[in-house]
Amino acid sequence: MLLVLDLESDIPIYTQLCNQIMIGIAKGELPPDESLPSVRQLAADLEINMHTVNKAYNILKNEGLIVIHKKRGAIVRKKEDMKADDAFSGDLSQRLEPIVAEAVCKGTTEKQFSHIISTLFATMKTGGTP
Amino acid sequence: MNAQIVMSVIHIPTLLLIYIVGVVTPYVTRKELVFSIRFPEAFAQSVQIQSLKRQYLVQYGITGGIVCIALVSAILLRPSLMLLIMSPLVQLGIVLVFFFISRKKAQTIKRSTDVTGGKKPVAITDTAFRKNAPLPSWLWFLVPWAIVVVNAVILFLAYDRIPEMIPMQYNFSGEVSRWAEKSIGQVLLMPGLMVVITLLMMAMFLGVKATKSQISAEKPGRSRYQNAHFRFHMAIFTIVLSILMNIIFTFTNLHITTLVKISFPIMLIFLAVILTGILIYALIFAIRVGQGGSRVEVSVVEEEETGNINRDDDGFWKAGLFYYNPDDPSLWVEHRFGFGYTINFGNKKSAWFIAVIVIIILLSFVPMLL
């Protein structure tokens, strides 16, 4: 899977890295059990600091999307291991709240918003060419 | 044997090679790197940049050619050790002068023109690059190691047949200028050297394996394929080189121990043939594959441009030649002007590398002074 980081963006590099890997996992471009490059390797390939990669990997680990083995490095978890718990649903609603709020302020209707969401869900399913 | 002929046999091809390398370098480096200045690929193919390259070709081609002919004639007419050491350095100096002139011009073009054309600078990599680009097995190194073992066994079994005095150094006329008394240590010196060379080649192989992937943000699909191709052939190069070097050592062993009678001129011709072979191999490799695989033809359907470009990393390249990036954990990186690899001086490990080079240079000069 190609990782492309916009270095002039306001979004921090580790967030971009996290988001892209997450999208890759959702789309199946990074299938379960796929190993990610080591922290050092990825930092070298992208010519960025190792701490940045480390930070991204740690966030993904805490989100439960990857596991970090001592020997095998970072590995995408199996689908059944990634299953959400109640805490995630609560967290999700909290994280969506400001986005929905902004949409409401700017006059986006619920229908328009739902349409965007379902389109996004569709790309996650159809884009799954590993 | 005539001293001049011996000297020219080894030295003149080297001088010619340096000249040729100087001529082809701008054309074997990555297309987006023009005299070590990064341009978007489309701009690098513009008339402006192409004519800059042609200017270099004409100016260096003529100046370097005249100097090369002058040095070759000097060696043929009045050979001396000083000339032997200085002539390649003079040639390198001339390449550098024209490199810096052209780099300056490229910099001016970059500053005065909107080269990016609104494209977005990005950092890019493929997470599965190494998985999809396997290298030849390191088990190939069993071949050079087998040659080392065979040499050690031969020397051990034939120890009694080795003459009491072993020639250590020859002058340009092919006469032995230094002898060493036979001893176990003396006889083991050669296989010892072979072990060092083979280990060095294995380190190079691992270095190739560890180098980062450098993918073009404009056409990642093509670039990924080219880069994988380059690494594969680079790894094969280290294996072939280790085998050829060990074959050279084997012949030298047989020669100095007189186990097989090989006369000095034949020995020299043999050495010249193998060394020239290695140089021609490297040259063909550079021209056909190109730095980072940039000259590899890709037969896949022409891919759309992504609208991204690789980020501007000119600032990490001091004088366009020395890479200094403390953030980048890699030690080995592709040359920007030239073929093969150089080191990241921003990596703390580079100090070790420099120390080893200095030691090797000192060690190779000490016997000359003795």
Short mmCIF file of C-alpha atoms in Angstrom, two decimals:
data_model
loop_
_atom_site.label_atom_id
_atom_site.label_comp_id
_atom_site.label_asym_id
_atom_site.label_seq_id
_atom_site.Cartn_x
_atom_site.Cartn_y
_atom_site.Cartn_z
CA MET A 1 0.00 0.00 0.00
CA LEU A 2 1.24 3.46 -0.89
CA LEU A 3 1.62 5.94 1.95
CA VAL A 4 1.60 9.55 0.80
CA LEU A 5 2.27 12.28 3.35
CA ASP A 6 1.51 15.91 2.68
CA LEU A 7 4.37 17.68 4.39
CA GLU A 8 2.90 21.15 3.99
CA SER A 9 -0.43 20.24 5.55
CA ASP A 10 -1.57 21.48 8.97
CA ILE A 11 -2.41 17.90 9.95
CA PRO A 12 0.55 16.49 11.89
CA ILE A 13 2.55 13.83 10.08
CA TYR A 14 1.87 11.14 12.69
CA THR A 15 -1.89 11.75 12.32
CA GLN A 16 -1.67 11.48 8.54
CA LEU A 17 0.31 8.25 8.93
CA CYS A 18 -2.25 6.86 11.39
CA ASN A 19 -5.21 7.81 9.21
CA GLN A 20 -3.74 6.33 6.05
CA ILE A 21 -2.82 3.04 7.68
CA MET A 22 -6.29 2.90 9.23
CA ILE A 23 -7.94 3.51 5.85
CA GLY A 24 -5.63 0.90 4.31
CA ILE A 25 -6.73 -1.65 6.88
CA ALA A 26 -10.42 -0.78 6.37
CA LYS A 27 -10.13 -1.07 2.60
CA GLY A 28 -8.27 -4.34 2.86
CA GLU A 29 -5.14 -2.91 1.23
CA LEU A 30 -3.43 -3.92 4.44
CA PRO A 31 -4.97 -7.35 5.08
CA PRO A 32 -4.92 -9.05 8.50
CA ASP A 33 -1.53 -10.48 9.48
CA GLU A 34 0.22 -8.17 7.00
CA SER A 35 3.39 -6.85 8.55
CA LEU A 36 4.17 -3.16 8.37
CA PRO A 37 7.73 -1.91 7.83
CA SER A 38 9.81 -1.52 10.98
CA VAL A 39 9.85 1.92 12.61
CA ARG A 40 13.39 2.52 11.39
CA GLN A 41 12.62 1.34 7.87
CA LEU A 42 9.49 3.43 7.49
CA ALA A 43 11.23 6.49 8.90
CA ALA A 44 14.06 5.97 6.41
CA ASP A 45 11.72 5.45 3.44
CA LEU A 46 9.79 8.62 4.26
CA GLU A 47 12.85 10.54 5.46
CA ILE A 48 11.05 11.49 8.66
CA ASN A 49 11.99 11.16 12.30
CA MET A 50 11.68 7.73 13.93
CA HIS A 51 9.71 9.21 16.84
CA THR A 52 6.99 10.30 14.42
CA VAL A 53 6.56 6.75 13.11
CA ASN A 54 6.76 5.35 16.62
CA LYS A 55 4.03 7.70 17.76
CA ALA A 56 1.75 6.66 14.89
CA TYR A 57 2.35 2.95 15.53
CA ASN A 58 1.63 3.39 19.24
CA ILE A 59 -1.67 5.13 18.55
CA LEU A 60 -2.69 2.34 16.15
CA LYS A 61 -1.67 -0.20 18.79
CA ASN A 62 -3.77 1.53 21.44
CA GLU A 63 -6.70 1.67 19.02
CA GLY A 64 -6.33 -2.10 18.74
CA LEU A 65 -5.67 -2.14 15.00
CA ILE A 66 -2.14 -3.48 15.06
CA VAL A 67 -0.04 -5.52 17.44
CA ILE A 68 3.65 -4.94 17.97
CA HIS A 69 5.69 -8.11 18.32
CA LYS A 70 9.22 -7.97 19.61
CA LYS A 71 10.53 -10.00 16.68
CA ARG A 72 7.99 -9.67 13.87
CA GLY A 73 7.43 -5.93 14.28
CA ALA A 74 4.07 -4.22 13.66
CA ILE A 75 1.33 -6.52 12.35
CA VAL A 76 -2.25 -5.84 11.30
CA ARG A 77 -4.64 -7.59 13.70
CA LYS A 78 -7.26 -10.11 12.69
CA LYS A 79 -10.72 -8.70 12.01
CA GLU A 80 -12.32 -10.51 14.96
CA ASP A 81 -9.68 -9.09 17.33
CA MET A 82 -10.48 -5.55 16.21
CA LYS A 83 -14.20 -5.80 17.18
CA ALA A 84 -15.41 -2.70 18.96
CA ASP A 85 -16.51 -2.66 22.58
CA ASP A 86 -19.10 -0.38 24.22
CA ALA A 87 -16.44 2.13 25.10
CA PHE A 88 -15.66 2.62 21.40
CA SER A 89 -19.30 3.37 20.49
CA GLY A 90 -19.47 6.05 23.18
CA ASP A 91 -16.12 7.44 22.08
CA LEU A 92 -17.21 7.48 18.44
CA SER A 93 -20.31 9.50 19.19
CA GLN A 94 -18.21 11.95 21.18
CA ARG A 95 -15.70 12.34 18.36
CA LEU A 96 -18.42 12.84 15.74
CA GLU A 97 -20.23 15.45 17.80
CA PRO A 98 -18.08 18.46 16.82
CA ILE A 99 -18.10 17.37 13.17
CA VAL A 100 -21.88 17.09 13.12
CA ALA A 101 -22.11 20.38 15.00
CA GLU A 102 -19.98 22.13 12.41
CA ALA A 103 -22.09 20.60 9.63
CA VAL A 104 -25.27 21.86 11.31
CA CYS A 105 -23.82 25.34 11.72
CA LYS A 106 -22.96 25.43 8.03
CA GLY A 107 -26.38 24.23 7.02
CA THR A 108 -25.61 20.68 5.92
CA THR A 109 -28.81 18.64 6.17
CA GLU A 110 -28.98 15.28 7.87
CA LYS A 111 -29.69 13.68 4.51
CA GLN A 112 -26.62 15.22 2.91
CA PHE A 113 -24.52 14.21 5.86
CA SER A 114 -25.81 10.63 5.84
CA HIS A 115 -25.16 10.46 2.12
CA ILE A 116 -21.51 11.36 2.67
CA ILE A 117 -21.24 8.74 5.38
CA SER A 118 -22.75 5.99 3.23
CA THR A 119 -20.51 6.92 0.30
CA LEU A 120 -17.50 6.63 2.58
CA PHE A 121 -18.69 3.27 3.87
CA ALA A 122 -19.08 2.12 0.27
CA THR A 123 -15.49 3.05 -0.65
CA MET A 124 -14.23 1.03 2.31
CA LYS A 125 -16.02 -2.04 0.99
CA THR A 126 -15.40 -1.75 -2.75
CA GLY A 127 -11.87 -0.45 -2.58
CA GLY A 128 -10.77 -3.64 -0.89
CA THR A 129 -8.30 -4.91 -3.44
CA PRO A 130 -5.46 -6.35 -1.39
CA MET B 1 59.03 -6.36 -19.32
CA ASN B 2 58.92 -2.69 -20.19
CA ALA B 3 57.97 -0.54 -17.22
CA GLN B 4 55.96 1.86 -19.35
CA ILE B 5 53.83 -0.87 -20.86
CA VAL B 6 53.06 -2.38 -17.45
CA MET B 7 52.07 0.99 -16.10
CA SER B 8 49.92 1.92 -19.06
CA VAL B 9 48.15 -1.44 -19.09
CA ILE B 10 46.64 -0.71 -15.70
CA HIS B 11 46.56 3.04 -15.67
CA ILE B 12 45.33 4.19 -19.06
CA PRO B 13 42.05 2.22 -18.93
CA THR B 14 41.41 3.77 -15.50
CA LEU B 15 41.90 7.29 -16.85
CA LEU B 16 39.67 6.58 -19.83
CA LEU B 17 37.05 5.13 -17.51
CA ILE B 18 36.99 8.20 -15.27
CA TYR B 19 36.52 10.34 -18.37
CA ILE B 20 33.65 8.18 -19.63
CA VAL B 21 32.02 8.16 -16.19
CA GLY B 22 32.19 11.96 -16.17
CA VAL B 23 30.47 12.08 -19.55
CA VAL B 24 27.63 9.66 -18.80
CA THR B 25 26.89 10.59 -15.17
CA PRO B 26 24.23 13.29 -15.82
CA TYR B 27 22.44 10.74 -18.00
CA VAL B 28 22.54 7.73 -15.64
CA THR B 29 21.37 9.61 -12.54
CA ARG B 30 17.66 9.85 -11.79
CA LYS B 31 15.86 12.02 -14.33
CA GLU B 32 14.32 14.26 -11.67
CA LEU B 33 17.74 15.06 -10.18
CA VAL B 34 19.60 17.50 -12.37
CA PHE B 35 23.15 18.04 -11.12
CA SER B 36 21.82 17.14 -7.67
CA ILE B 37 18.99 19.67 -7.81
CA ARG B 38 15.49 18.21 -7.60
CA PHE B 39 12.98 19.12 -10.32
CA PRO B 40 9.54 17.73 -11.09
CA GLU B 41 9.99 15.08 -13.75
CA ALA B 42 8.06 16.94 -16.44
CA PHE B 43 10.21 20.03 -15.92
CA ALA B 44 13.39 17.95 -15.93
CA GLN B 45 12.51 16.93 -19.49
CA SER B 46 12.02 20.51 -20.62
CA VAL B 47 14.22 22.12 -23.26
CA GLN B 48 15.81 24.34 -20.62
CA ILE B 49 17.10 21.42 -18.56
CA GLN B 50 18.02 19.30 -21.57
CA SER B 51 20.15 22.11 -22.94
CA LEU B 52 21.81 22.53 -19.55
CA LYS B 53 22.80 18.86 -19.69
CA ARG B 54 24.01 19.27 -23.25
CA GLN B 55 26.13 22.26 -22.24
CA TYR B 56 27.81 20.12 -19.59
CA LEU B 57 28.31 17.33 -22.10
CA VAL B 58 30.03 19.63 -24.60
CA GLN B 59 32.09 21.65 -22.12
CA TYR B 60 33.24 18.71 -20.00
CA GLY B 61 33.49 16.44 -23.02
CA ILE B 62 36.04 18.73 -24.67
CA THR B 63 37.97 19.90 -21.58
CA GLY B 64 38.01 16.49 -19.92
CA GLY B 65 38.96 14.85 -23.22
CA ILE B 66 41.93 17.15 -23.75
CA VAL B 67 43.13 16.66 -20.17
CA CYS B 68 42.68 12.90 -20.48
CA ILE B 69 44.77 12.79 -23.68
CA ALA B 70 47.42 15.00 -22.04
CA LEU B 71 47.64 12.74 -18.98
CA VAL B 72 47.80 9.58 -21.09
CA SER B 73 50.61 11.05 -23.21
CA ALA B 74 52.47 12.15 -20.10
CA ILE B 75 52.26 8.64 -18.68
CA LEU B 76 53.52 7.14 -21.92
CA LEU B 77 56.36 9.66 -22.29
CA ARG B 78 57.54 10.35 -18.74
CA PRO B 79 55.97 7.92 -16.28
CA SER B 80 56.43 8.60 -12.56
CA LEU B 81 54.79 7.58 -9.32
CA MET B 82 53.63 11.14 -8.75
CA LEU B 83 51.85 11.18 -12.10
CA LEU B 84 50.31 7.81 -11.31
CA ILE B 85 48.74 9.12 -8.10
CA MET B 86 47.87 12.60 -9.33
CA SER B 87 46.33 11.90 -12.73
CA PRO B 88 43.03 10.35 -11.55
CA LEU B 89 42.72 13.13 -8.96
CA VAL B 90 43.18 15.80 -11.64
CA GLN B 91 40.45 14.15 -13.69
CA LEU B 92 38.06 13.97 -10.73
CA GLY B 93 38.77 17.65 -10.06
CA ILE B 94 37.70 18.55 -13.59
CA VAL B 95 34.46 16.57 -13.30
CA LEU B 96 33.73 18.41 -10.05
CA VAL B 97 34.42 21.86 -11.53
CA PHE B 98 31.89 21.28 -14.33
CA PHE B 99 29.47 19.66 -11.89
CA PHE B 100 29.49 22.74 -9.65
CA ILE B 101 29.10 25.13 -12.61
CA SER B 102 26.10 23.16 -13.89
CA ARG B 103 24.61 22.80 -10.42
CA LYS B 104 24.74 26.55 -9.96
CA LYS B 105 22.88 27.03 -13.25
CA ALA B 106 20.26 24.44 -12.27
CA GLN B 107 19.78 26.25 -8.96
CA THR B 108 19.24 29.54 -10.76
CA ILE B 109 16.61 27.97 -13.03
CA LYS B 110 14.84 26.47 -10.03
CA ARG B 111 14.78 29.78 -8.18
CA SER B 112 13.63 31.90 -11.08
CA THR B 113 10.95 29.58 -12.46
CA ASP B 114 7.81 28.09 -10.96
CA VAL B 115 9.00 24.55 -11.53
CA THR B 116 6.41 22.79 -9.37
CA GLY B 117 3.44 24.03 -11.38
CA GLY B 118 1.16 23.93 -8.33
CA LYS B 119 1.84 20.28 -7.58
CA LYS B 120 1.84 19.14 -3.97
CA PRO B 121 5.15 18.08 -2.39
CA VAL B 122 4.81 14.79 -0.51
CA ALA B 123 6.81 12.01 1.14
CA ILE B 124 5.89 8.64 -0.32
CA THR B 125 6.61 4.97 0.25
CA ASP B 126 5.12 1.55 -0.31
CA THR B 127 4.60 -0.53 2.84
CA ALA B 128 4.99 -3.77 0.88
CA PHE B 129 8.00 -2.65 -1.15
CA ARG B 130 10.42 -5.16 0.30
CA LYS B 131 7.95 -8.02 0.23
CA ASN B 132 7.25 -7.46 -3.47
CA ALA B 133 10.89 -6.91 -4.38
CA PRO B 134 12.81 -9.93 -3.11
CA LEU B 135 16.60 -9.92 -3.40
CA PRO B 136 18.73 -12.90 -4.44
CA SER B 137 19.48 -15.26 -1.57
CA TRP B 138 22.55 -14.52 0.55
CA LEU B 139 23.38 -18.22 0.14
CA TRP B 140 25.06 -17.21 -3.13
CA PHE B 141 27.90 -16.06 -0.91
CA LEU B 142 28.68 -19.73 -0.30
CA VAL B 143 30.44 -19.62 -3.70
CA PRO B 144 33.08 -17.02 -2.73
CA TRP B 145 33.42 -18.65 0.69
CA ALA B 146 34.06 -22.01 -1.01
CA ILE B 147 36.88 -20.38 -3.00
CA VAL B 148 38.37 -19.06 0.24
CA VAL B 149 38.24 -22.53 1.82
CA VAL B 150 39.78 -24.15 -1.26
CA ASN B 151 42.63 -21.63 -1.12
CA ALA B 152 43.24 -22.27 2.56
CA VAL B 153 43.24 -26.05 2.01
CA ILE B 154 45.62 -25.82 -0.98
CA LEU B 155 48.05 -23.63 0.95
CA PHE B 156 47.88 -25.97 3.93
CA LEU B 157 48.46 -29.16 1.93
CA ALA B 158 51.16 -27.65 -0.26
CA TYR B 159 52.93 -25.77 2.53
CA ASP B 160 56.15 -27.77 2.04
CA ARG B 161 56.26 -27.00 -1.67
CA ILE B 162 56.13 -23.26 -1.15
CA PRO B 163 59.59 -21.70 -1.62
CA GLU B 164 61.45 -20.31 1.40
CA MET B 165 61.17 -16.76 0.14
CA ILE B 166 57.80 -15.37 -0.96
CA PRO B 167 57.65 -12.32 -3.27
CA MET B 168 55.59 -9.59 -1.62
CA GLN B 169 55.84 -6.65 -3.95
CA TYR B 170 56.72 -6.02 -7.56
CA ASN B 171 58.06 -2.90 -9.15
CA PHE B 172 56.81 -1.62 -12.47
CA SER B 173 59.32 -3.73 -14.37
CA GLY B 174 57.94 -6.92 -12.94
CA GLU B 175 60.93 -7.55 -10.68
CA VAL B 176 60.35 -8.53 -7.09
CA SER B 177 61.10 -5.50 -4.95
CA ARG B 178 60.33 -7.04 -1.58
CA TRP B 179 60.63 -10.59 -0.30
CA ALA B 180 59.27 -12.17 2.84
CA GLU B 181 60.53 -15.23 4.61
CA LYS B 182 58.11 -18.10 4.51
CA SER B 183 56.13 -18.59 7.69
CA ILE B 184 52.67 -19.83 8.59
CA GLY B 185 51.54 -16.25 9.17
CA GLN B 186 52.94 -15.08 5.84
CA VAL B 187 51.23 -17.91 3.95
CA LEU B 188 47.92 -17.30 5.75
CA LEU B 189 47.98 -13.61 4.87
CA MET B 190 46.30 -14.16 1.50
CA PRO B 191 43.33 -16.26 2.69
CA GLY B 192 43.04 -13.70 5.50
CA LEU B 193 42.72 -10.92 2.95
CA MET B 194 40.18 -12.99 1.04
CA VAL B 195 38.09 -13.35 4.20
CA VAL B 196 38.16 -9.57 4.71
CA ILE B 197 37.13 -8.85 1.09
CA THR B 198 34.33 -11.43 1.18
CA LEU B 199 33.00 -10.04 4.46
CA LEU B 200 33.14 -6.55 2.95
CA MET B 201 31.09 -7.71 -0.05
CA MET B 202 28.56 -9.36 2.26
CA ALA B 203 28.31 -6.09 4.17
CA MET B 204 27.64 -4.34 0.85
CA PHE B 205 24.93 -6.91 0.09
CA LEU B 206 23.26 -6.25 3.45
CA GLY B 207 23.66 -2.53 2.78
CA VAL B 208 21.70 -2.86 -0.47
CA LYS B 209 19.04 -4.77 1.43
CA ALA B 210 18.79 -2.04 4.06
CA THR B 211 18.68 0.95 1.72
CA LYS B 212 15.42 2.84 1.64
CA SER B 213 13.05 2.66 -1.26
CA GLN B 214 12.98 5.88 -3.21
CA ILE B 215 9.71 6.13 -5.09
CA SER B 216 8.71 8.95 -7.40
CA ALA B 217 5.56 10.68 -6.18
CA GLU B 218 4.65 11.56 -9.75
CA LYS B 219 4.51 8.03 -11.11
CA PRO B 220 4.78 5.66 -8.14
CA GLY B 221 3.87 2.50 -10.02
CA ARG B 222 6.63 2.79 -12.58
CA SER B 223 9.17 4.06 -10.09
CA ARG B 224 8.50 1.22 -7.65
CA TYR B 225 9.18 -1.34 -10.36
CA GLN B 226 12.38 0.40 -11.46
CA ASN B 227 13.68 0.71 -7.91
CA ALA B 228 13.08 -2.99 -7.19
CA HIS B 229 14.92 -3.89 -10.40
CA PHE B 230 17.87 -1.71 -9.42
CA ARG B 231 18.20 -3.25 -5.96
CA PHE B 232 18.06 -6.76 -7.35
CA HIS B 233 20.86 -6.08 -9.83
CA MET B 234 22.89 -4.20 -7.23
CA ALA B 235 22.73 -7.27 -4.94
CA ILE B 236 23.81 -9.53 -7.81
CA PHE B 237 26.67 -7.13 -8.48
CA THR B 238 28.05 -7.61 -4.95
CA ILE B 239 27.87 -11.40 -5.34
CA VAL B 240 29.61 -11.42 -8.75
CA LEU B 241 32.23 -8.96 -7.50
CA SER B 242 33.06 -11.12 -4.47
CA ILE B 243 33.51 -14.17 -6.71
CA LEU B 244 35.73 -12.33 -9.21
CA MET B 245 37.87 -10.78 -6.47
CA ASN B 246 38.43 -14.19 -4.92
CA ILE B 247 39.39 -15.63 -8.31
CA ILE B 248 41.99 -12.86 -8.64
CA PHE B 249 43.32 -13.75 -5.19
CA THR B 250 43.44 -17.45 -6.10
CA PHE B 251 45.62 -16.72 -9.12
CA THR B 252 47.85 -14.45 -7.07
CA ASN B 253 48.19 -17.22 -4.50
CA LEU B 254 49.16 -19.78 -7.12
CA HIS B 255 51.60 -17.27 -8.57
CA ILE B 256 53.44 -16.13 -5.46
CA THR B 257 53.62 -19.61 -4.00
CA THR B 258 54.81 -20.93 -7.41
CA LEU B 259 52.49 -23.90 -7.01
CA VAL B 260 51.49 -23.30 -10.61
CA LYS B 261 54.04 -21.54 -12.76
CA ILE B 262 52.46 -18.39 -14.08
CA SER B 263 54.80 -15.81 -15.53
CA PHE B 264 54.50 -12.23 -14.40
CA PRO B 265 53.28 -10.78 -17.75
CA ILE B 266 50.56 -13.43 -18.00
CA MET B 267 49.58 -12.74 -14.42
CA LEU B 268 49.37 -9.04 -15.23
CA ILE B 269 47.32 -9.55 -18.38
CA PHE B 270 44.99 -11.81 -16.42
CA LEU B 271 44.58 -9.16 -13.73
CA ALA B 272 43.97 -6.46 -16.33
CA VAL B 273 41.36 -8.59 -18.10
CA ILE B 274 39.39 -9.31 -14.92
CA LEU B 275 39.61 -5.74 -13.62
CA THR B 276 38.59 -4.32 -17.01
CA GLY B 277 35.77 -6.86 -17.06
CA ILE B 278 34.52 -5.62 -13.69
CA LEU B 279 34.69 -2.00 -14.86
CA ILE B 280 32.85 -2.74 -18.11
CA TYR B 281 30.22 -4.71 -16.18
CA ALA B 282 29.72 -1.73 -13.85
CA LEU B 283 29.52 0.69 -16.80
CA ILE B 284 26.97 -1.42 -18.71
CA PHE B 285 25.00 -1.87 -15.49
CA ALA B 286 24.96 1.90 -14.93
CA ILE B 287 23.88 2.66 -18.50
CA ARG B 288 21.24 -0.06 -18.84
CA VAL B 289 19.69 0.13 -15.37
CA GLY B 290 20.50 3.71 -14.38
CA GLN B 291 20.65 5.12 -10.87
CA GLY B 292 17.74 3.79 -8.84
CA GLY B 293 16.56 1.93 -11.97
CA SER B 294 15.76 5.19 -13.76
CA ARG B 295 16.72 3.80 -17.15
CA VAL B 296 14.75 0.58 -16.86
CA GLU B 297 12.00 0.38 -19.44
CA VAL B 298 8.61 -0.30 -17.89
CA SER B 299 6.14 -1.92 -20.24
CA VAL B 300 3.04 -1.37 -18.11
CA VAL B 301 0.31 0.96 -19.34
CA GLU B 302 1.28 4.59 -19.00
CA GLU B 303 0.03 5.67 -15.60
CA GLU B 304 -1.68 8.95 -14.83
CA GLU B 305 0.32 11.60 -13.05
CA THR B 306 -0.76 11.83 -9.44
CA GLY B 307 -0.46 15.59 -9.14
CA ASN B 308 2.08 15.09 -6.36
CA ILE B 309 5.81 15.66 -6.49
CA ASN B 310 8.57 14.48 -4.18
CA ARG B 311 9.44 16.98 -1.53
CA ASP B 312 12.35 19.32 -2.04
CA ASP B 313 15.29 17.72 -0.23
CA ASP B 314 18.08 19.74 -1.83
CA GLY B 315 18.94 21.25 1.56
CA PHE B 316 20.02 17.87 2.91
CA TRP B 317 22.63 17.59 0.16
CA LYS B 318 25.61 19.69 1.10
CA ALA B 319 27.40 20.91 -2.03
CA GLY B 320 25.05 18.55 -3.84
CA LEU B 321 27.29 15.63 -2.95
CA PHE B 322 27.14 14.95 0.78
CA TYR B 323 23.90 13.84 2.39
CA TYR B 324 23.39 15.18 5.91
CA ASN B 325 19.99 14.41 7.45
CA PRO B 326 20.01 13.55 11.16
CA ASP B 327 16.26 12.74 11.02
CA ASP B 328 16.79 10.00 8.47
CA PRO B 329 17.89 6.82 10.28
CA SER B 330 19.34 5.26 7.13
CA LEU B 331 23.08 4.99 6.71
CA TRP B 332 23.18 4.20 2.98
CA VAL B 333 21.45 6.37 0.41
CA GLU B 334 21.52 6.62 -3.37
CA HIS B 335 23.98 9.06 -4.89
CA ARG B 336 22.39 12.17 -6.35
CA PHE B 337 25.09 12.68 -8.96
CA GLY B 338 26.60 9.35 -9.84
CA PHE B 339 25.80 5.70 -9.62
CA GLY B 340 25.50 3.57 -6.49
CA TYR B 341 25.39 4.59 -2.87
CA THR B 342 26.81 7.14 -0.49
CA ILE B 343 26.39 7.57 3.25
CA ASN B 344 24.22 9.80 5.40
CA PHE B 345 26.70 11.93 7.31
CA GLY B 346 23.89 12.91 9.66
CA ASN B 347 23.80 9.34 10.95
CA LYS B 348 26.07 8.80 13.94
CA LYS B 349 27.20 5.47 12.48
CA SER B 350 28.81 7.29 9.57
CA ALA B 351 31.74 8.12 11.86
CA TRP B 352 32.58 4.40 12.02
CA PHE B 353 32.42 4.17 8.28
CA ILE B 354 34.81 7.08 7.82
CA ALA B 355 37.18 5.56 10.40
CA VAL B 356 37.25 2.25 8.49
CA ILE B 357 37.97 4.04 5.19
CA VAL B 358 40.81 6.04 6.75
CA ILE B 359 42.30 2.86 8.23
CA ILE B 360 42.09 1.06 4.88
CA ILE B 361 43.78 3.97 3.10
CA LEU B 362 46.54 4.16 5.73
CA LEU B 363 47.08 0.41 5.60
CA SER B 364 47.38 0.45 1.83
CA PHE B 365 49.91 3.28 1.94
CA VAL B 366 52.11 1.83 4.69
CA PRO B 367 53.51 -1.03 2.55
CA MET B 368 54.29 1.47 -0.20
CA LEU B 369 56.39 3.51 2.19
CA LEU B 370 58.23 0.54 3.62
#
